[in-house]
Short mmCIF file of C-alpha atoms and ligand atoms in Angstrom, two decimals:
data_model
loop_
_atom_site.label_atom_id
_atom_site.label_comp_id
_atom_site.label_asym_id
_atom_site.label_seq_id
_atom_site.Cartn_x
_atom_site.Cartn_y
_atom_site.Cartn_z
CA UNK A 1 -19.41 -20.17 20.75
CA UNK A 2 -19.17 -18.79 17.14
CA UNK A 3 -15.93 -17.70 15.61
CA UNK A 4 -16.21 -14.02 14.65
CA UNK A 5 -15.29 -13.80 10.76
CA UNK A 6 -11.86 -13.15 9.99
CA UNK A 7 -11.25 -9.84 8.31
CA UNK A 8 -10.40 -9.22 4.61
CA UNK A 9 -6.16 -8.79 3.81
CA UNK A 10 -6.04 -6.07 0.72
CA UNK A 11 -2.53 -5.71 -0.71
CA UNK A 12 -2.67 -2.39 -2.47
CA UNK A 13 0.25 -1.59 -4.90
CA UNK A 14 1.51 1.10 -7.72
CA UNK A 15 3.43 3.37 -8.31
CA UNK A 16 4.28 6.84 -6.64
CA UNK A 17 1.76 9.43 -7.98
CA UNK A 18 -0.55 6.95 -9.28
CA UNK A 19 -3.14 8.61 -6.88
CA UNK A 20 -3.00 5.52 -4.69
CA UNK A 21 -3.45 7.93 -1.77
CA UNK A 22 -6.33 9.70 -3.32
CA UNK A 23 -8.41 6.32 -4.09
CA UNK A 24 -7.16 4.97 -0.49
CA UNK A 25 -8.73 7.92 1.15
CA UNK A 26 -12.35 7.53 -0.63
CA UNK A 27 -12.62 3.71 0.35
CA UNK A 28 -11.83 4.93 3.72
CA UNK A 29 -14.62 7.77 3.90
CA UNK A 30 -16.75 5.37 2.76
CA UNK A 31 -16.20 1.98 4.82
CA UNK A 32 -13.98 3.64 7.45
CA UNK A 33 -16.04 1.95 9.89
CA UNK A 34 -15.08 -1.61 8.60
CA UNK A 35 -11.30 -1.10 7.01
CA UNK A 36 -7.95 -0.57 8.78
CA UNK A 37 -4.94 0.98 7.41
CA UNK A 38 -2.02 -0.59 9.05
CA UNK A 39 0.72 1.47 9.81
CA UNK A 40 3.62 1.02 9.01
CA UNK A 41 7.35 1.29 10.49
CA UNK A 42 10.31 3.80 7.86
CA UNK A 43 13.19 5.02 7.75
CA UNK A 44 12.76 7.45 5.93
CA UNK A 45 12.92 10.76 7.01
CA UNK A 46 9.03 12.22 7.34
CA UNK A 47 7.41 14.69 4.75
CA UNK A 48 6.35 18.00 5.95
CA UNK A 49 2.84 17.23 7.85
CA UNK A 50 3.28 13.63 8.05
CA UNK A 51 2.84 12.38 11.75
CA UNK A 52 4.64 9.67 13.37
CA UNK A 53 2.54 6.96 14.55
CA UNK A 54 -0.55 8.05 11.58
CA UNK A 55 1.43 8.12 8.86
CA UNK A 56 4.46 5.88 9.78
CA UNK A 57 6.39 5.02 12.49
CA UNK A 58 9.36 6.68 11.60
CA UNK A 59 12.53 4.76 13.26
CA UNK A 60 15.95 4.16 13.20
CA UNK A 61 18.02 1.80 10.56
CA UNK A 62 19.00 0.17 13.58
CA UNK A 63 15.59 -0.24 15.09
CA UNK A 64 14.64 -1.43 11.92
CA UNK A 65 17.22 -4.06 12.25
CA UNK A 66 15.90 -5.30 15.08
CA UNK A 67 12.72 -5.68 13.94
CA UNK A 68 13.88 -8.02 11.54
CA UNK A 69 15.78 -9.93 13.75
CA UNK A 70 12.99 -10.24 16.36
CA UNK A 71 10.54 -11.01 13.09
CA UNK A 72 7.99 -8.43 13.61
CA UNK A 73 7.26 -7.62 10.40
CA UNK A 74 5.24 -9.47 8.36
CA UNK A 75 6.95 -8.03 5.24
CA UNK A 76 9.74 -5.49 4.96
CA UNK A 77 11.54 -4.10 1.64
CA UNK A 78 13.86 -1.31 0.67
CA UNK A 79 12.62 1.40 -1.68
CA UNK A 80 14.39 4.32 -3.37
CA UNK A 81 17.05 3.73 -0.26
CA UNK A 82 15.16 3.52 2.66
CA UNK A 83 13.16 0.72 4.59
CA UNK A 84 9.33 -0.43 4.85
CA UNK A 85 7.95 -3.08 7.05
CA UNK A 86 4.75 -4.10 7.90
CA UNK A 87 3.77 -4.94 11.62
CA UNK A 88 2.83 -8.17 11.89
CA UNK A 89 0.78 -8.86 15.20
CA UNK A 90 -0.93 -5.19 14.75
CA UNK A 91 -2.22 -6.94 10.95
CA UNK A 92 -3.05 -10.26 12.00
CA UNK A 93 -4.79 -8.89 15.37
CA UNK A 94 -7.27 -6.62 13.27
CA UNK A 95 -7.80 -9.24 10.98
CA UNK A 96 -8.95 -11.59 14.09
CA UNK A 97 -10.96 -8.79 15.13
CA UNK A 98 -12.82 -8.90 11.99
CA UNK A 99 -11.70 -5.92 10.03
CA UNK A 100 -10.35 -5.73 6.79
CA UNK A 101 -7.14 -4.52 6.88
CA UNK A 102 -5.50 -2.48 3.97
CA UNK A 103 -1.70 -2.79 3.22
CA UNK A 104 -0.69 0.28 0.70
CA UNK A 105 3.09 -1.17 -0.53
CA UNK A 106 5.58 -1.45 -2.54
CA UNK A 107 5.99 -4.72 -5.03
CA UNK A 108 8.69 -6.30 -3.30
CA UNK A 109 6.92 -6.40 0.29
CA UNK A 110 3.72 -7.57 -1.82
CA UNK A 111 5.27 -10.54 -3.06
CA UNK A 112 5.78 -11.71 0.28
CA UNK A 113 2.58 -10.81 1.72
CA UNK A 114 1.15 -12.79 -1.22
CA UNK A 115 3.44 -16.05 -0.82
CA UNK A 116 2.47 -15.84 3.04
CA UNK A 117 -1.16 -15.05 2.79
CA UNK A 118 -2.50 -16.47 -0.16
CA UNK A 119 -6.16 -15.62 0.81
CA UNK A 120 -5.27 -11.66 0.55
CA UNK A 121 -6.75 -9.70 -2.17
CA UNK A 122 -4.19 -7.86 -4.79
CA UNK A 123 -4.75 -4.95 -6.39
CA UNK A 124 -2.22 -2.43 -8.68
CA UNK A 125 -3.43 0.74 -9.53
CA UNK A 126 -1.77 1.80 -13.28
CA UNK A 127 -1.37 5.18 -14.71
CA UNK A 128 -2.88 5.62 -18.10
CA UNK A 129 0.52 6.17 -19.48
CA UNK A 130 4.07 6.45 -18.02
CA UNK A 131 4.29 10.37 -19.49
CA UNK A 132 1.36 10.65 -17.56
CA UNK A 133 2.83 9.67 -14.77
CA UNK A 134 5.96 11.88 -14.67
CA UNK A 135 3.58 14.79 -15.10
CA UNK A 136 1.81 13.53 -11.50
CA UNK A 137 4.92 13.51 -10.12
CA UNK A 138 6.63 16.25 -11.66
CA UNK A 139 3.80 18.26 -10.49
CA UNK A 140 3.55 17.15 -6.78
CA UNK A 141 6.75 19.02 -6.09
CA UNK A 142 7.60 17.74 -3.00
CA UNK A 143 11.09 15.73 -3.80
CA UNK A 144 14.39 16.94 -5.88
CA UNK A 145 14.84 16.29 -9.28
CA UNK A 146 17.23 13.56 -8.41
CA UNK A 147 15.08 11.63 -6.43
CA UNK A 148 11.78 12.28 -9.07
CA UNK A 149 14.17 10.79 -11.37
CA UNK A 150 14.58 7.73 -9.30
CA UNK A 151 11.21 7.09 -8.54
CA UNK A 152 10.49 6.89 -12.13
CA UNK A 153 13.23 4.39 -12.60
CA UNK A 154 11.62 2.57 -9.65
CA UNK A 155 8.39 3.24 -11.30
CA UNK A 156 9.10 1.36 -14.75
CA UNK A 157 10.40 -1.49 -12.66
CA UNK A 158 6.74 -1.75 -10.39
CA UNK A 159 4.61 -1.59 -13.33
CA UNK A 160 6.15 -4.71 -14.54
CA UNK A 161 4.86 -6.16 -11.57
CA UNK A 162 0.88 -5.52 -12.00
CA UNK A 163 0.07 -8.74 -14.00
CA UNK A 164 0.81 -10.68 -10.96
CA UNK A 165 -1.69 -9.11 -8.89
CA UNK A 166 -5.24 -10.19 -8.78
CA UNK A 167 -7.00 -6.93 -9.95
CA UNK A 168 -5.53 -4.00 -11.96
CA UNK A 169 -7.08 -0.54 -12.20
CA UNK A 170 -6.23 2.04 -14.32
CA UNK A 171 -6.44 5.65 -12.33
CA UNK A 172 -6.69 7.81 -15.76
CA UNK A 173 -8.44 11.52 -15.88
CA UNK A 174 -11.45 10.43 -13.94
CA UNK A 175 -10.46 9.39 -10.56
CA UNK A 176 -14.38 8.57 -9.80
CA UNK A 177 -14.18 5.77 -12.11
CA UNK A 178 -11.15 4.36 -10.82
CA UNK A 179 -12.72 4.57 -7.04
CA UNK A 180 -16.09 2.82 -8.58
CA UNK A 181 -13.79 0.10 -9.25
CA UNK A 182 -12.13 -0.20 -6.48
CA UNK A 183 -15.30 -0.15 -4.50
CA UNK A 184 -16.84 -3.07 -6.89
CA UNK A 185 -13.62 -4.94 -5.66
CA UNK A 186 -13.81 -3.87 -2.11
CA UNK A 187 -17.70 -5.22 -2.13
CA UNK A 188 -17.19 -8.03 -3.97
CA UNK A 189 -14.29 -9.63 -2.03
CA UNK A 190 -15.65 -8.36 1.73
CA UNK A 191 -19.48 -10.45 0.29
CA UNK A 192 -21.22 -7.21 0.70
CA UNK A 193 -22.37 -7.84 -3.19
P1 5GP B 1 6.65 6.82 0.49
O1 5GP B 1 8.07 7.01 0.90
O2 5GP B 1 6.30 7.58 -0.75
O3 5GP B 1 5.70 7.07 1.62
O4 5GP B 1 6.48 5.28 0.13
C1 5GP B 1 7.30 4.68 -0.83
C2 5GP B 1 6.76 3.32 -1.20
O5 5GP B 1 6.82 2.44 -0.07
C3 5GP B 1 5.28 3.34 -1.61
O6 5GP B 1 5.13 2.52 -2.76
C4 5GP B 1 4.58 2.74 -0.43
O7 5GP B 1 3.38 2.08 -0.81
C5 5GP B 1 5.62 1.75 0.05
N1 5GP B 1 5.43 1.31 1.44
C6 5GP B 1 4.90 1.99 2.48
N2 5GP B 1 4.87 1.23 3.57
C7 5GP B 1 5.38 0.02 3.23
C8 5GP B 1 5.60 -1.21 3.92
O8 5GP B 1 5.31 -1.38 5.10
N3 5GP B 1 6.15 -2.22 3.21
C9 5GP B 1 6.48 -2.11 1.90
N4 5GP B 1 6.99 -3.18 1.31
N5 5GP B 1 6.29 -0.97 1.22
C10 5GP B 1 5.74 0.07 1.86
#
């Protein structure tokens, strides 16, 4: 019998307001039919509109524990307070499958995906400057001043992080250019090129 081909692991990393969601979303509308996004378990509280189950699976500290101790995730980190872990068997069953699976995360959890699959495929998406950044996130108005504040302190911190990843993109003024690259990336590393 032949094997099925073993889907494509993208780690997908930067920091908040980068527009990660924005270039996310156009890979999707274009190769929905071939990517997954896995979701993952938080918890933090959810945004207004955010659905539990699309967007996260929003759980308890407690559950979260448990998750650790039963090692279901196949990477988990705190950021700006609150918890992020990646489902393990839901990843590594789509991968079987033959999807690619996409794993939008923070640096820490990244690491560890990248120590424990070393076949995955990196990428950090940059702002074109760090002012321009606080302006993206200034403007996005959906968290305190305290916490903006915070995630730009986190923010500093991530971007240190980017040379260790395979591919970096810069997300500057033209978001089109930006998705051309991740597409390039996304062809190039799935063989469709
Ligand atoms: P937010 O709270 O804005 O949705 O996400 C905060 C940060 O956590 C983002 O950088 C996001 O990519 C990251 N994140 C989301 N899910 C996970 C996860 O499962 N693991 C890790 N390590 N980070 C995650």
């Amino acid at each position: 019998m032949q094997q099925q081909k073993k889907g494509t692991l993208f780690v997908f990393s930067g920091p908040s307001g980068v527009g990660k969601g924005t270039l996310n979303a156009k890979l999707f509308a274009e190769f929905g039919d071939q990517i997954a996004f896995s979701v993952s378990a938080t918890t933090r509280a959810p945004r207004e509109g955010e659905i539990d189950g699309k967007h996260y699976f929003f759980i308890s500290r407690q559950e979260f524990e448990n998750r650790i101790a039963n090692n279901e995730f196949l990477e988990y980190a705190q950021f700006a307070g609150n918890c992020y872990g990646t489902p393990k068997p839901y990843v590594l069953s789509l991968l079987e499958q033959g999807k690619n699976v996409l794993l939008e995360i923070e640096v820490q959890g990244a690491m560890q995906v990248m120590e424990r699959m070393p076949e995955c495929v990196s990428i950090f998406v940059l702002p074109p400057s760090f002012e321009e950044l606080e302006r993206r996130l200034r403007g996005r108005g959906t968290e305190s001043e305290e916490k903006v504040r915070a995630r730009l302190e986190t923010a500093r911190g991530e971007i240190a992080y980017a040379p260790r990843y395979q591919y970096q993109i810069v997300n500057g003024e033209d978001v089109d250019a930006a998705y051309q690259q991740l597409r390039s990336i996304y062809l190039k590393e799935t063989h469709q090129r």
